[in-house]
Amino acid sequence: MIMKTREFILHTEREGLYDVTDLVCQAIRESGAQSGAAVVYCPHTTAGITINENADPDVRHDLLLGLREAFPDRAAFRHCEGNSAAHLKSSCVGVSRTVLIEDGRPLLGTWQGVYFCEFDGPRTRRFQVKVFEDTAL
C-alpha cells in the first residue's frame, strides 16, 4: 500500500545541514505504517538529502567544509546565477534517501540522522516524505 506524501517547509540560511529526522519520524507516525520504507525527497537543484551522524555537531561543520573544498566557486563557471558550486554539491550528495521502517520507526543507526542540505540559501525550501507500507504477510 502506498501512503500519502507529506510535505514540509524549511527556511534556510546561506549554507547548512538541517536535521529533519524528527519531521521524517512525524511523517512515518502519521502514516500509521509499521513496516516498510520512507523516501525523503528534495525537489531542488541546489540542495540535497543525506543521512549522517547526528550526535556531534562538528560532523556537520566538517561535511560542509569538505564539500566546499571539493566544490569551490570557480571563475571559470559559466552558469549565470553564480551558484554552480551549489549544483555540484547537490548532484554529489543527491536529492533523496530511503529509510527502512520497522515497528513504526525509522531504522536509523545509533548515531544517524536525516539532513536537509542547503547549498544556496537563504531560501524557503520544501521536501517530501513518502511512506510505503509493507503489506506482505
Short mmCIF file of N, CA, C and O in Angstrom, two decimals:
data_model
loop_
_atom_site.label_atom_id
_atom_site.label_comp_id
_atom_site.label_asym_id
_atom_site.label_seq_id
_atom_site.Cartn_x
_atom_site.Cartn_y
_atom_site.Cartn_z
N MET A 1 0.85 -1.18 0.00
CA MET A 1 0.00 0.00 0.00
C MET A 1 0.90 1.24 0.00
O MET A 1 1.85 1.33 0.76
N ILE A 2 0.58 2.19 -0.86
CA ILE A 2 1.31 3.45 -0.90
C ILE A 2 0.57 4.47 -0.06
O ILE A 2 -0.64 4.64 -0.19
N MET A 3 1.32 5.12 0.81
CA MET A 3 0.73 6.10 1.70
C MET A 3 0.86 7.50 1.07
O MET A 3 1.63 7.70 0.14
N LYS A 4 0.15 8.44 1.61
CA LYS A 4 0.17 9.81 1.13
C LYS A 4 1.53 10.47 1.36
O LYS A 4 2.20 10.21 2.35
N THR A 5 1.90 11.34 0.44
CA THR A 5 3.13 12.11 0.58
C THR A 5 2.89 13.26 1.54
O THR A 5 1.88 13.95 1.46
N ARG A 6 3.85 13.46 2.44
CA ARG A 6 3.80 14.57 3.42
C ARG A 6 4.86 15.58 3.03
O ARG A 6 6.02 15.22 2.82
N GLU A 7 4.48 16.85 2.89
CA GLU A 7 5.42 17.90 2.53
C GLU A 7 5.74 18.78 3.74
O GLU A 7 4.87 19.08 4.54
N PHE A 8 7.00 19.17 3.83
CA PHE A 8 7.47 20.06 4.89
C PHE A 8 8.15 21.27 4.26
O PHE A 8 8.74 21.17 3.19
N ILE A 9 8.07 22.40 4.96
CA ILE A 9 8.69 23.65 4.52
C ILE A 9 9.81 24.01 5.49
O ILE A 9 9.63 23.91 6.72
N LEU A 10 10.96 24.42 4.94
CA LEU A 10 12.10 24.88 5.74
C LEU A 10 12.50 26.28 5.29
O LEU A 10 12.46 26.58 4.10
N HIS A 11 12.93 27.11 6.22
CA HIS A 11 13.53 28.40 5.92
C HIS A 11 15.01 28.26 6.27
O HIS A 11 15.35 28.04 7.43
N THR A 12 15.86 28.36 5.26
CA THR A 12 17.27 28.05 5.45
C THR A 12 18.14 29.30 5.40
O THR A 12 17.72 30.35 4.91
N GLU A 13 19.36 29.14 5.88
CA GLU A 13 20.37 30.19 5.79
C GLU A 13 21.23 29.93 4.56
O GLU A 13 20.94 29.06 3.76
N ARG A 14 22.32 30.64 4.43
CA ARG A 14 23.19 30.56 3.25
C ARG A 14 23.57 29.11 2.93
O ARG A 14 23.43 28.66 1.83
N GLU A 15 24.12 28.41 3.87
CA GLU A 15 24.54 27.03 3.66
C GLU A 15 24.44 26.33 5.00
O GLU A 15 24.79 26.91 6.03
N GLY A 16 23.98 25.10 4.99
CA GLY A 16 23.89 24.38 6.25
C GLY A 16 23.24 23.02 6.08
O GLY A 16 22.62 22.73 5.06
N LEU A 17 23.42 22.21 7.12
CA LEU A 17 22.77 20.90 7.20
C LEU A 17 21.72 20.99 8.29
O LEU A 17 22.04 21.27 9.45
N TYR A 18 20.48 20.76 7.93
CA TYR A 18 19.35 20.90 8.84
C TYR A 18 18.83 19.52 9.22
O TYR A 18 18.43 18.75 8.34
N ASP A 19 18.83 19.21 10.50
CA ASP A 19 18.38 17.91 10.98
C ASP A 19 16.86 17.84 10.84
O ASP A 19 16.13 18.57 11.51
N VAL A 20 16.38 16.98 9.96
CA VAL A 20 14.95 16.81 9.72
C VAL A 20 14.46 15.44 10.18
O VAL A 20 13.35 15.02 9.82
N THR A 21 15.26 14.78 11.00
CA THR A 21 14.91 13.43 11.48
C THR A 21 13.55 13.42 12.16
O THR A 21 12.73 12.52 11.90
N ASP A 22 13.29 14.40 13.02
CA ASP A 22 12.01 14.43 13.73
C ASP A 22 10.83 14.59 12.77
O ASP A 22 9.76 14.02 12.99
N LEU A 23 11.03 15.36 11.71
CA LEU A 23 9.96 15.53 10.72
C LEU A 23 9.72 14.24 9.94
O LEU A 23 8.57 13.89 9.64
N VAL A 24 10.78 13.52 9.63
CA VAL A 24 10.64 12.22 8.96
C VAL A 24 9.88 11.26 9.89
O VAL A 24 8.96 10.55 9.46
N CYS A 25 10.25 11.25 11.16
CA CYS A 25 9.55 10.40 12.15
C CYS A 25 8.07 10.78 12.23
O CYS A 25 7.21 9.90 12.34
N GLN A 26 7.79 12.07 12.20
CA GLN A 26 6.41 12.55 12.23
C GLN A 26 5.62 12.02 11.04
O GLN A 26 4.49 11.54 11.20
N ALA A 27 6.20 12.09 9.86
CA ALA A 27 5.52 11.58 8.66
C ALA A 27 5.26 10.09 8.76
O ALA A 27 4.19 9.60 8.37
N ILE A 28 6.22 9.36 9.31
CA ILE A 28 6.05 7.91 9.48
C ILE A 28 4.93 7.63 10.47
O ILE A 28 4.06 6.79 10.22
N ARG A 29 4.94 8.34 11.60
CA ARG A 29 3.87 8.15 12.60
C ARG A 29 2.51 8.45 12.00
O ARG A 29 1.56 7.69 12.19
N GLU A 30 2.40 9.58 11.30
CA GLU A 30 1.12 9.98 10.71
C GLU A 30 0.62 8.96 9.68
O GLU A 30 -0.58 8.81 9.50
N SER A 31 1.54 8.28 9.02
CA SER A 31 1.14 7.29 8.02
C SER A 31 0.53 6.05 8.65
O SER A 31 -0.25 5.35 8.02
N GLY A 32 0.94 5.76 9.88
CA GLY A 32 0.48 4.55 10.54
C GLY A 32 1.21 3.29 10.11
O GLY A 32 0.90 2.20 10.58
N ALA A 33 2.18 3.41 9.22
CA ALA A 33 2.93 2.25 8.74
C ALA A 33 3.77 1.66 9.86
O ALA A 33 4.44 2.39 10.59
N GLN A 34 3.75 0.35 10.00
CA GLN A 34 4.57 -0.33 11.00
C GLN A 34 5.83 -0.92 10.38
O GLN A 34 6.84 -1.09 11.05
N SER A 35 5.76 -1.24 9.09
CA SER A 35 6.89 -1.83 8.39
C SER A 35 6.85 -1.34 6.95
O SER A 35 5.78 -1.24 6.35
N GLY A 36 8.02 -1.02 6.40
CA GLY A 36 8.07 -0.55 5.02
C GLY A 36 9.27 0.32 4.80
O GLY A 36 10.37 0.05 5.31
N ALA A 37 9.07 1.42 4.07
CA ALA A 37 10.15 2.34 3.76
C ALA A 37 9.59 3.73 3.58
O ALA A 37 8.44 3.91 3.17
N ALA A 38 10.44 4.71 3.88
CA ALA A 38 10.09 6.11 3.65
C ALA A 38 11.15 6.70 2.72
O ALA A 38 12.35 6.52 2.95
N VAL A 39 10.69 7.37 1.68
CA VAL A 39 11.60 8.07 0.79
C VAL A 39 11.52 9.55 1.15
O VAL A 39 10.43 10.14 1.19
N VAL A 40 12.69 10.13 1.44
CA VAL A 40 12.79 11.55 1.74
C VAL A 40 13.36 12.20 0.48
O VAL A 40 14.45 11.84 0.03
N TYR A 41 12.62 13.16 -0.08
CA TYR A 41 12.96 13.71 -1.39
C TYR A 41 13.01 15.24 -1.36
O TYR A 41 12.12 15.88 -0.78
N CYS A 42 14.02 15.79 -2.00
CA CYS A 42 14.22 17.23 -2.11
C CYS A 42 14.06 17.64 -3.58
O CYS A 42 14.84 17.20 -4.42
N PRO A 43 13.07 18.49 -3.92
CA PRO A 43 12.85 18.86 -5.32
C PRO A 43 13.62 20.10 -5.77
O PRO A 43 13.14 20.89 -6.58
N HIS A 44 14.82 20.29 -5.24
CA HIS A 44 15.62 21.48 -5.57
C HIS A 44 16.96 21.07 -6.18
O HIS A 44 17.52 20.03 -5.82
N THR A 45 17.50 21.89 -7.06
CA THR A 45 18.76 21.57 -7.74
C THR A 45 19.99 22.11 -7.03
O THR A 45 21.10 21.84 -7.47
N THR A 46 19.79 22.86 -5.95
CA THR A 46 20.94 23.36 -5.18
C THR A 46 20.82 22.99 -3.70
O THR A 46 21.30 23.69 -2.82
N ALA A 47 20.17 21.87 -3.46
CA ALA A 47 20.01 21.34 -2.10
C ALA A 47 20.01 19.82 -2.20
O ALA A 47 20.01 19.27 -3.31
N GLY A 48 20.01 19.13 -1.08
CA GLY A 48 20.02 17.68 -1.12
C GLY A 48 19.55 17.07 0.19
O GLY A 48 19.17 17.77 1.13
N ILE A 49 19.59 15.76 0.25
CA ILE A 49 19.23 14.99 1.44
C ILE A 49 20.35 13.99 1.71
O ILE A 49 20.83 13.33 0.79
N THR A 50 20.76 13.89 2.97
CA THR A 50 21.75 12.89 3.34
C THR A 50 21.41 12.30 4.70
O THR A 50 20.60 12.84 5.45
N ILE A 51 22.04 11.18 5.00
CA ILE A 51 21.98 10.56 6.33
C ILE A 51 23.40 10.53 6.85
O ILE A 51 24.30 10.06 6.16
N ASN A 52 23.58 11.07 8.06
CA ASN A 52 24.91 11.07 8.64
C ASN A 52 24.80 11.21 10.15
O ASN A 52 23.69 11.23 10.70
N GLU A 53 25.93 11.34 10.80
CA GLU A 53 25.97 11.40 12.27
C GLU A 53 25.21 12.60 12.79
O GLU A 53 25.33 13.71 12.27
N ASN A 54 24.43 12.37 13.86
CA ASN A 54 23.69 13.47 14.47
C ASN A 54 24.05 13.69 15.93
O ASN A 54 23.40 14.44 16.63
N ALA A 55 25.11 13.04 16.41
CA ALA A 55 25.50 13.19 17.82
C ALA A 55 26.46 14.36 18.02
O ALA A 55 26.33 15.11 18.99
N ASP A 56 27.40 14.54 17.13
CA ASP A 56 28.42 15.58 17.26
C ASP A 56 28.19 16.64 16.19
O ASP A 56 28.37 16.37 15.00
N PRO A 57 27.82 17.88 16.58
CA PRO A 57 27.55 18.93 15.58
C PRO A 57 28.77 19.29 14.74
O PRO A 57 28.63 19.86 13.66
N ASP A 58 29.95 18.94 15.21
CA ASP A 58 31.15 19.21 14.42
C ASP A 58 31.18 18.40 13.12
O ASP A 58 31.83 18.80 12.15
N VAL A 59 30.46 17.28 13.08
CA VAL A 59 30.41 16.48 11.86
C VAL A 59 29.74 17.30 10.75
O VAL A 59 30.21 17.32 9.61
N ARG A 60 28.66 18.02 11.08
CA ARG A 60 28.01 18.87 10.08
C ARG A 60 28.97 19.92 9.54
O ARG A 60 29.05 20.16 8.33
N HIS A 61 29.69 20.55 10.45
CA HIS A 61 30.70 21.55 10.06
C HIS A 61 31.72 20.94 9.11
O HIS A 61 32.05 21.50 8.07
N ASP A 62 32.23 19.77 9.48
CA ASP A 62 33.27 19.11 8.69
C ASP A 62 32.75 18.67 7.32
O ASP A 62 33.48 18.76 6.32
N LEU A 63 31.51 18.19 7.26
CA LEU A 63 30.93 17.81 5.97
C LEU A 63 30.84 19.02 5.04
O LEU A 63 31.21 18.94 3.86
N LEU A 64 30.35 20.14 5.57
CA LEU A 64 30.25 21.34 4.76
C LEU A 64 31.63 21.84 4.33
O LEU A 64 31.82 22.25 3.18
N LEU A 65 32.58 21.79 5.23
CA LEU A 65 33.95 22.20 4.90
C LEU A 65 34.51 21.33 3.77
O LEU A 65 35.08 21.84 2.80
N GLY A 66 34.34 20.03 3.90
CA GLY A 66 34.82 19.11 2.86
C GLY A 66 34.15 19.36 1.52
O GLY A 66 34.81 19.34 0.47
N LEU A 67 32.83 19.60 1.53
CA LEU A 67 32.13 19.88 0.28
C LEU A 67 32.58 21.21 -0.33
O LEU A 67 32.72 21.32 -1.55
N ARG A 68 32.82 22.22 0.50
CA ARG A 68 33.32 23.50 -0.01
C ARG A 68 34.68 23.32 -0.67
O ARG A 68 34.96 23.94 -1.70
N GLU A 69 35.53 22.50 -0.05
CA GLU A 69 36.86 22.28 -0.62
C GLU A 69 36.79 21.42 -1.88
O GLU A 69 37.55 21.65 -2.82
N ALA A 70 35.89 20.46 -1.92
CA ALA A 70 35.75 19.60 -3.10
C ALA A 70 35.11 20.35 -4.26
O ALA A 70 35.43 20.07 -5.43
N PHE A 71 34.20 21.29 -3.96
CA PHE A 71 33.46 22.01 -4.98
C PHE A 71 33.51 23.51 -4.72
O PHE A 71 32.50 24.14 -4.40
N PRO A 72 34.68 24.13 -4.88
CA PRO A 72 34.78 25.58 -4.65
C PRO A 72 34.15 26.37 -5.80
O PRO A 72 34.01 25.86 -6.91
N ASP A 73 33.78 27.62 -5.50
CA ASP A 73 33.36 28.51 -6.58
C ASP A 73 34.56 28.75 -7.48
O ASP A 73 35.69 28.88 -7.01
N ARG A 74 34.32 28.79 -8.76
CA ARG A 74 35.42 28.99 -9.73
C ARG A 74 35.03 30.09 -10.71
O ARG A 74 33.88 30.15 -11.17
N ALA A 75 36.00 30.91 -11.05
CA ALA A 75 35.77 31.97 -12.02
C ALA A 75 35.38 31.40 -13.38
O ALA A 75 34.67 32.06 -14.15
N ALA A 76 35.82 30.20 -13.69
CA ALA A 76 35.55 29.60 -14.99
C ALA A 76 34.11 29.09 -15.14
O ALA A 76 33.67 28.78 -16.26
N PHE A 77 33.35 29.00 -14.06
CA PHE A 77 31.96 28.56 -14.16
C PHE A 77 31.18 29.54 -15.04
O PHE A 77 31.35 30.75 -14.93
N ARG A 78 30.28 29.01 -15.85
CA ARG A 78 29.55 29.84 -16.80
C ARG A 78 28.09 30.06 -16.42
O ARG A 78 27.42 30.92 -17.00
N HIS A 79 27.57 29.31 -15.48
CA HIS A 79 26.16 29.44 -15.09
C HIS A 79 25.91 30.87 -14.59
O HIS A 79 26.57 31.35 -13.67
N CYS A 80 24.94 31.55 -15.18
CA CYS A 80 24.74 32.98 -14.93
C CYS A 80 24.29 33.31 -13.51
O CYS A 80 24.48 34.43 -13.06
N GLU A 81 23.71 32.38 -12.80
CA GLU A 81 23.26 32.67 -11.44
C GLU A 81 24.39 32.64 -10.42
O GLU A 81 24.20 33.05 -9.27
N GLY A 82 25.55 32.13 -10.81
CA GLY A 82 26.69 32.14 -9.90
C GLY A 82 26.63 31.11 -8.79
O GLY A 82 27.29 31.28 -7.77
N ASN A 83 25.84 30.06 -8.96
CA ASN A 83 25.72 29.05 -7.91
C ASN A 83 26.06 27.64 -8.43
O ASN A 83 25.50 26.65 -7.96
N SER A 84 27.00 27.58 -9.35
CA SER A 84 27.39 26.29 -9.90
C SER A 84 27.93 25.34 -8.85
O SER A 84 27.67 24.13 -8.90
N ALA A 85 28.67 25.86 -7.87
CA ALA A 85 29.19 25.01 -6.80
C ALA A 85 28.04 24.34 -6.04
O ALA A 85 28.12 23.17 -5.67
N ALA A 86 26.95 25.08 -5.84
CA ALA A 86 25.78 24.51 -5.15
C ALA A 86 25.15 23.39 -5.98
O ALA A 86 24.72 22.37 -5.43
N HIS A 87 25.11 23.55 -7.28
CA HIS A 87 24.58 22.49 -8.16
C HIS A 87 25.47 21.24 -8.09
O HIS A 87 24.96 20.12 -8.05
N LEU A 88 26.78 21.45 -8.07
CA LEU A 88 27.70 20.31 -7.97
C LEU A 88 27.52 19.57 -6.64
O LEU A 88 27.49 18.33 -6.60
N LYS A 89 27.41 20.31 -5.55
CA LYS A 89 27.22 19.69 -4.23
C LYS A 89 25.92 18.89 -4.19
O LYS A 89 25.88 17.77 -3.68
N SER A 90 24.86 19.47 -4.75
CA SER A 90 23.57 18.78 -4.78
C SER A 90 23.65 17.48 -5.57
O SER A 90 23.15 16.43 -5.14
N SER A 91 24.32 17.53 -6.72
CA SER A 91 24.47 16.33 -7.54
C SER A 91 25.29 15.27 -6.83
O SER A 91 25.01 14.08 -6.93
N CYS A 92 26.30 15.70 -6.10
CA CYS A 92 27.16 14.75 -5.38
C CYS A 92 26.41 14.12 -4.20
O CYS A 92 26.46 12.91 -4.01
N VAL A 93 25.74 14.93 -3.40
CA VAL A 93 25.04 14.44 -2.21
C VAL A 93 23.80 13.65 -2.62
O VAL A 93 23.48 12.62 -2.02
N GLY A 94 23.08 14.14 -3.61
CA GLY A 94 21.84 13.50 -4.03
C GLY A 94 20.62 14.16 -3.42
O GLY A 94 20.71 14.85 -2.41
N VAL A 95 19.49 13.94 -4.05
CA VAL A 95 18.26 14.61 -3.62
C VAL A 95 17.27 13.70 -2.90
O VAL A 95 16.17 14.15 -2.56
N SER A 96 17.66 12.46 -2.63
CA SER A 96 16.73 11.60 -1.89
C SER A 96 17.49 10.53 -1.12
O SER A 96 18.62 10.18 -1.45
N ARG A 97 16.83 10.03 -0.10
CA ARG A 97 17.32 8.91 0.69
C ARG A 97 16.12 8.04 1.06
O ARG A 97 15.02 8.54 1.27
N THR A 98 16.37 6.75 1.15
CA THR A 98 15.34 5.80 1.58
C THR A 98 15.69 5.33 2.98
O THR A 98 16.83 4.95 3.25
N VAL A 99 14.68 5.36 3.85
CA VAL A 99 14.85 4.92 5.23
C VAL A 99 13.89 3.75 5.46
O VAL A 99 12.68 3.88 5.22
N LEU A 100 14.40 2.63 5.92
CA LEU A 100 13.54 1.50 6.24
C LEU A 100 12.75 1.79 7.52
O LEU A 100 13.22 2.52 8.40
N ILE A 101 11.56 1.18 7.60
CA ILE A 101 10.68 1.36 8.77
C ILE A 101 10.41 0.00 9.38
O ILE A 101 10.08 -0.96 8.68
N GLU A 102 10.54 -0.08 10.68
CA GLU A 102 10.19 -1.29 11.43
C GLU A 102 9.59 -0.85 12.77
O GLU A 102 10.09 0.07 13.40
N ASP A 103 8.51 -1.51 13.16
CA ASP A 103 7.80 -1.17 14.39
C ASP A 103 7.40 0.31 14.44
O ASP A 103 7.46 0.96 15.49
N GLY A 104 7.05 0.85 13.28
CA GLY A 104 6.58 2.23 13.19
C GLY A 104 7.66 3.29 13.34
O GLY A 104 7.34 4.47 13.48
N ARG A 105 8.92 2.88 13.28
CA ARG A 105 10.03 3.84 13.45
C ARG A 105 11.07 3.64 12.36
O ARG A 105 11.24 2.53 11.84
N PRO A 106 11.79 4.71 12.04
CA PRO A 106 12.84 4.56 11.03
C PRO A 106 13.99 3.71 11.58
O PRO A 106 14.34 3.81 12.76
N LEU A 107 14.54 2.85 10.73
CA LEU A 107 15.67 2.02 11.12
C LEU A 107 16.97 2.78 10.86
O LEU A 107 17.68 2.52 9.88
N LEU A 108 17.24 3.74 11.72
CA LEU A 108 18.48 4.51 11.63
C LEU A 108 19.46 3.97 12.65
O LEU A 108 19.07 3.48 13.72
N GLY A 109 20.74 4.07 12.34
CA GLY A 109 21.77 3.66 13.28
C GLY A 109 21.79 4.57 14.51
O GLY A 109 21.21 5.66 14.50
N THR A 110 22.46 4.14 15.54
CA THR A 110 22.52 4.87 16.80
C THR A 110 22.89 6.33 16.62
O THR A 110 22.32 7.20 17.27
N TRP A 111 23.82 6.62 15.74
CA TRP A 111 24.31 7.99 15.58
C TRP A 111 23.77 8.67 14.33
O TRP A 111 24.21 9.77 14.00
N GLN A 112 22.82 8.05 13.63
CA GLN A 112 22.38 8.60 12.35
C GLN A 112 21.19 9.55 12.49
O GLN A 112 20.31 9.35 13.33
N GLY A 113 21.19 10.54 11.62
CA GLY A 113 20.07 11.46 11.47
C GLY A 113 19.89 11.76 10.00
O GLY A 113 20.80 11.54 9.18
N VAL A 114 18.71 12.28 9.64
CA VAL A 114 18.42 12.65 8.27
C VAL A 114 18.57 14.17 8.17
O VAL A 114 18.04 14.91 9.00
N TYR A 115 19.31 14.61 7.14
CA TYR A 115 19.61 16.03 6.99
C TYR A 115 19.16 16.58 5.65
O TYR A 115 19.38 15.96 4.61
N PHE A 116 18.56 17.76 5.71
CA PHE A 116 18.33 18.57 4.52
C PHE A 116 19.58 19.41 4.34
O PHE A 116 20.00 20.12 5.26
N CYS A 117 20.18 19.35 3.17
CA CYS A 117 21.44 20.04 2.89
C CYS A 117 21.17 21.28 2.05
O CYS A 117 20.78 21.15 0.88
N GLU A 118 21.38 22.44 2.62
CA GLU A 118 21.22 23.70 1.89
C GLU A 118 22.57 24.15 1.37
O GLU A 118 23.51 24.31 2.14
N PHE A 119 22.66 24.35 0.06
CA PHE A 119 23.91 24.79 -0.55
C PHE A 119 23.81 26.16 -1.19
O PHE A 119 24.81 26.67 -1.71
N ASP A 120 22.62 26.79 -1.15
CA ASP A 120 22.44 28.04 -1.89
C ASP A 120 21.40 28.96 -1.25
O ASP A 120 20.66 29.64 -1.94
N GLY A 121 21.36 29.01 0.06
CA GLY A 121 20.36 29.84 0.74
C GLY A 121 20.81 31.28 0.84
O GLY A 121 21.84 31.65 0.29
N PRO A 122 20.07 32.08 1.56
CA PRO A 122 18.84 31.68 2.26
C PRO A 122 17.68 31.47 1.29
O PRO A 122 17.57 32.17 0.30
N ARG A 123 16.89 30.50 1.62
CA ARG A 123 15.76 30.15 0.76
C ARG A 123 14.62 29.59 1.62
O ARG A 123 14.83 29.14 2.74
N THR A 124 13.45 29.59 1.02
CA THR A 124 12.34 28.81 1.55
C THR A 124 12.33 27.53 0.74
O THR A 124 12.19 27.56 -0.48
N ARG A 125 12.53 26.42 1.42
CA ARG A 125 12.66 25.12 0.76
C ARG A 125 11.53 24.21 1.18
O ARG A 125 10.88 24.41 2.20
N ARG A 126 11.37 23.17 0.42
CA ARG A 126 10.42 22.13 0.79
C ARG A 126 11.05 20.77 0.53
O ARG A 126 11.98 20.65 -0.26
N PHE A 127 10.55 19.79 1.23
CA PHE A 127 10.95 18.41 0.96
C PHE A 127 9.76 17.53 1.29
O PHE A 127 8.86 17.93 2.03
N GLN A 128 9.74 16.36 0.67
CA GLN A 128 8.62 15.44 0.86
C GLN A 128 9.10 14.13 1.46
O GLN A 128 10.24 13.72 1.24
N VAL A 129 8.19 13.51 2.20
CA VAL A 129 8.39 12.16 2.72
C VAL A 129 7.23 11.32 2.23
O VAL A 129 6.07 11.65 2.48
N LYS A 130 7.53 10.26 1.51
CA LYS A 130 6.50 9.32 1.05
C LYS A 130 6.77 7.99 1.73
O LYS A 130 7.86 7.44 1.63
N VAL A 131 5.76 7.49 2.41
CA VAL A 131 5.88 6.24 3.16
C VAL A 131 5.20 5.13 2.37
O VAL A 131 4.07 5.27 1.89
N PHE A 132 5.93 4.02 2.22
CA PHE A 132 5.41 2.82 1.58
C PHE A 132 5.30 1.74 2.64
O PHE A 132 6.32 1.37 3.25
N GLU A 133 4.10 1.27 2.85
CA GLU A 133 3.88 0.25 3.88
C GLU A 133 4.05 -1.14 3.28
O GLU A 133 3.52 -1.43 2.20
N ASP A 134 4.75 -2.00 4.00
CA ASP A 134 4.89 -3.39 3.60
C ASP A 134 3.63 -4.12 4.03
O ASP A 134 3.35 -4.27 5.21
N THR A 135 2.89 -4.59 3.06
CA THR A 135 1.63 -5.27 3.38
C THR A 135 1.74 -6.78 3.21
O THR A 135 0.74 -7.48 3.35
N ALA A 136 2.92 -7.27 2.88
CA ALA A 136 3.11 -8.73 2.74
C ALA A 136 3.01 -9.39 4.11
O ALA A 136 3.56 -8.91 5.08
N LEU A 137 2.32 -10.49 4.16
CA LEU A 137 2.18 -11.21 5.45
C LEU A 137 3.08 -12.40 5.51
O LEU A 137 3.40 -13.06 4.64
#
